Coordinates of N, CA and C in Angstrom, one line a residue:
M4 N -50.5 243.9 -142.2 CA -49.9 244.1 -140.9 C -49.5 242.7 -140.4
I5 N -48.6 242.9 -139.5 CA -47.7 241.7 -139.4 C -48.1 240.7 -137.8
D6 N -48.5 239.8 -138.3 CA -49.0 239.4 -136.6 C -47.9 239.2 -135.6
N7 N -48.1 239.1 -134.6 CA -47.1 239.1 -133.4 C -46.4 237.8 -132.6
K8 N -46.9 236.9 -133.5 CA -46.7 235.5 -133.6 C -45.3 235.4 -134.2
K9 N -44.4 234.9 -133.5 CA -43.0 234.3 -134.2 C -43.4 233.6 -135.6
V10 N -42.4 234.0 -136.6 CA -42.4 233.4 -138.0 C -41.8 232.6 -137.9
K11 N -42.2 230.9 -138.2 CA -41.2 230.0 -138.0 C -40.9 229.7 -139.3
K12 N -39.5 229.2 -139.5 CA -38.9 229.6 -141.2 C -39.2 227.4 -141.2
K13 N -39.5 227.3 -142.5 CA -39.2 225.9 -142.9 C -38.2 225.5 -143.1
N14 N -37.0 224.9 -142.3 CA -36.1 224.8 -142.7 C -35.5 223.0 -142.3
S15 N -36.8 222.3 -142.3 CA -36.4 220.7 -141.9 C -37.4 220.3 -143.5
Q16 N -36.9 218.8 -143.4 CA -38.0 218.1 -144.3 C -38.0 216.8 -143.2
L17 N -39.1 216.2 -143.8 CA -39.8 214.9 -143.2 C -40.0 214.0 -144.4
V18 N -39.1 213.0 -144.5 CA -39.2 211.8 -145.5 C -39.6 210.6 -145.1
L19 N -40.7 210.2 -145.8 CA -41.6 209.1 -145.5 C -42.1 208.2 -146.8
R20 N -42.1 207.0 -146.5 CA -42.4 206.0 -147.5 C -44.2 205.7 -147.7
I21 N -44.7 206.1 -148.8 CA -45.9 205.8 -148.8 C -46.5 204.9 -149.9
N22 N -47.4 204.5 -150.1 CA -48.0 203.6 -151.4 C -48.3 204.4 -152.1
D23 N -47.9 204.1 -153.7 CA -48.4 205.0 -154.5 C -49.4 205.2 -154.8
I24 N -50.6 204.2 -154.5 CA -52.2 204.7 -154.9 C -52.5 205.6 -153.7
E25 N -52.1 205.3 -152.3 CA -52.3 206.2 -151.6 C -51.9 207.8 -151.6
R26 N -50.5 207.9 -152.3 CA -49.9 209.1 -152.4 C -50.8 209.9 -153.3
D27 N -51.2 209.1 -154.8 CA -52.0 209.9 -155.9 C -53.2 210.5 -155.5
E28 N -53.9 209.3 -154.8 CA -55.3 209.8 -154.0 C -55.5 211.1 -153.3
F29 N -54.3 211.1 -152.2 CA -54.1 212.1 -151.5 C -53.6 213.5 -152.0
V30 N -52.8 213.4 -152.9 CA -52.5 214.4 -153.7 C -53.6 215.3 -154.4
S31 N -54.6 214.1 -154.9 CA -55.6 214.5 -156.0 C -56.4 215.1 -155.3
L32 N -57.1 214.6 -154.2 CA -58.1 215.2 -153.3 C -57.7 216.4 -152.5
C33 N -56.2 216.5 -152.2 CA -55.7 218.1 -151.8 C -56.4 219.0 -152.9
E34 N -55.8 219.0 -154.1 CA -55.9 219.7 -155.2 C -57.4 219.9 -155.3
E35 N -58.3 219.1 -155.7 CA -60.0 218.9 -155.9 C -60.2 220.4 -154.8
L36 N -59.6 219.9 -153.0 CA -60.1 220.7 -152.2 C -59.2 222.4 -152.2
D37 N -58.1 222.6 -153.0 CA -57.6 223.9 -153.1 C -56.3 224.2 -152.3
T38 N -55.7 222.9 -151.8 CA -55.0 223.1 -151.0 C -53.7 222.3 -151.3
S39 N -52.8 221.8 -150.9 CA -51.9 221.2 -151.0 C -51.1 219.9 -150.0
A40 N -50.6 219.2 -150.5 CA -50.3 217.6 -149.5 C -49.7 218.5 -148.4
A41 N -48.5 219.0 -148.9 CA -47.7 219.3 -147.9 C -48.4 220.6 -146.7
R42 N -49.0 221.2 -146.9 CA -50.1 221.9 -146.0 C -50.8 221.3 -145.2
E43 N -51.6 220.1 -145.8 CA -52.5 219.5 -144.9 C -51.8 218.6 -143.9
I44 N -50.2 218.1 -144.4 CA -49.6 217.5 -143.5 C -49.0 217.9 -142.5
R45 N -48.6 219.4 -142.9 CA -48.1 220.3 -141.8 C -49.3 220.3 -140.8
R46 N -50.6 220.7 -141.1 CA -51.6 220.9 -140.3 C -51.7 219.9 -139.4
F47 N -51.6 218.4 -140.0 CA -51.7 217.3 -139.4 C -50.8 216.9 -138.1
I48 N -49.6 217.5 -138.3 CA -48.6 217.3 -137.1 C -48.8 218.5 -136.3
R49 N -49.2 219.7 -136.5 CA -49.3 220.8 -135.6 C -50.6 220.4 -134.9
N50 N -51.6 219.4 -135.4 CA -53.2 219.3 -134.3 C -52.4 218.2 -133.6
F51 N -52.0 217.2 -134.3 CA -51.2 216.1 -133.3 C -50.4 216.5 -132.3
V52 N -49.9 216.7 -132.2 CA -48.5 217.7 -131.3 C -49.7 218.4 -130.4
A53 N -50.6 219.6 -131.0 CA -51.3 220.0 -130.0 C -52.1 218.9 -129.0
E54 N -52.8 218.2 -129.3 CA -53.8 217.2 -128.6 C -52.8 216.2 -127.8
N55 N -51.9 216.0 -128.0 CA -51.0 215.1 -127.7 C -49.8 215.2 -126.5
R56 N -50.0 216.6 -126.5 CA -48.4 217.5 -126.0 C -48.7 217.2 -124.2
L57 N -47.4 216.7 -123.5 CA -47.7 217.0 -122.2 C -47.9 218.4 -121.5
P58 N -48.5 218.3 -120.4 CA -48.8 219.3 -120.2 C -47.7 220.2 -119.4
D59 N -46.5 219.5 -119.1 CA -45.4 220.4 -119.2 C -44.7 221.1 -120.1
N60 N -45.3 220.9 -121.7 CA -44.6 220.8 -122.7 C -45.5 222.1 -123.6
Q61 N -46.2 222.7 -123.2 CA -47.2 223.8 -123.3 C -46.2 224.8 -124.0

């Protein structure tokens, strides 16, 4: 069954620089939690935007 929500294609990249040790620890923790770093970063971005969105932009 397909959800009525619009399926949004992932068509952009966000490049960032991060300390090797922090990256490795983050990726390892994601693997331990059976998730991916990309999934968790996308989730963070969605939550951040939802929490900080101006009322006119909902």
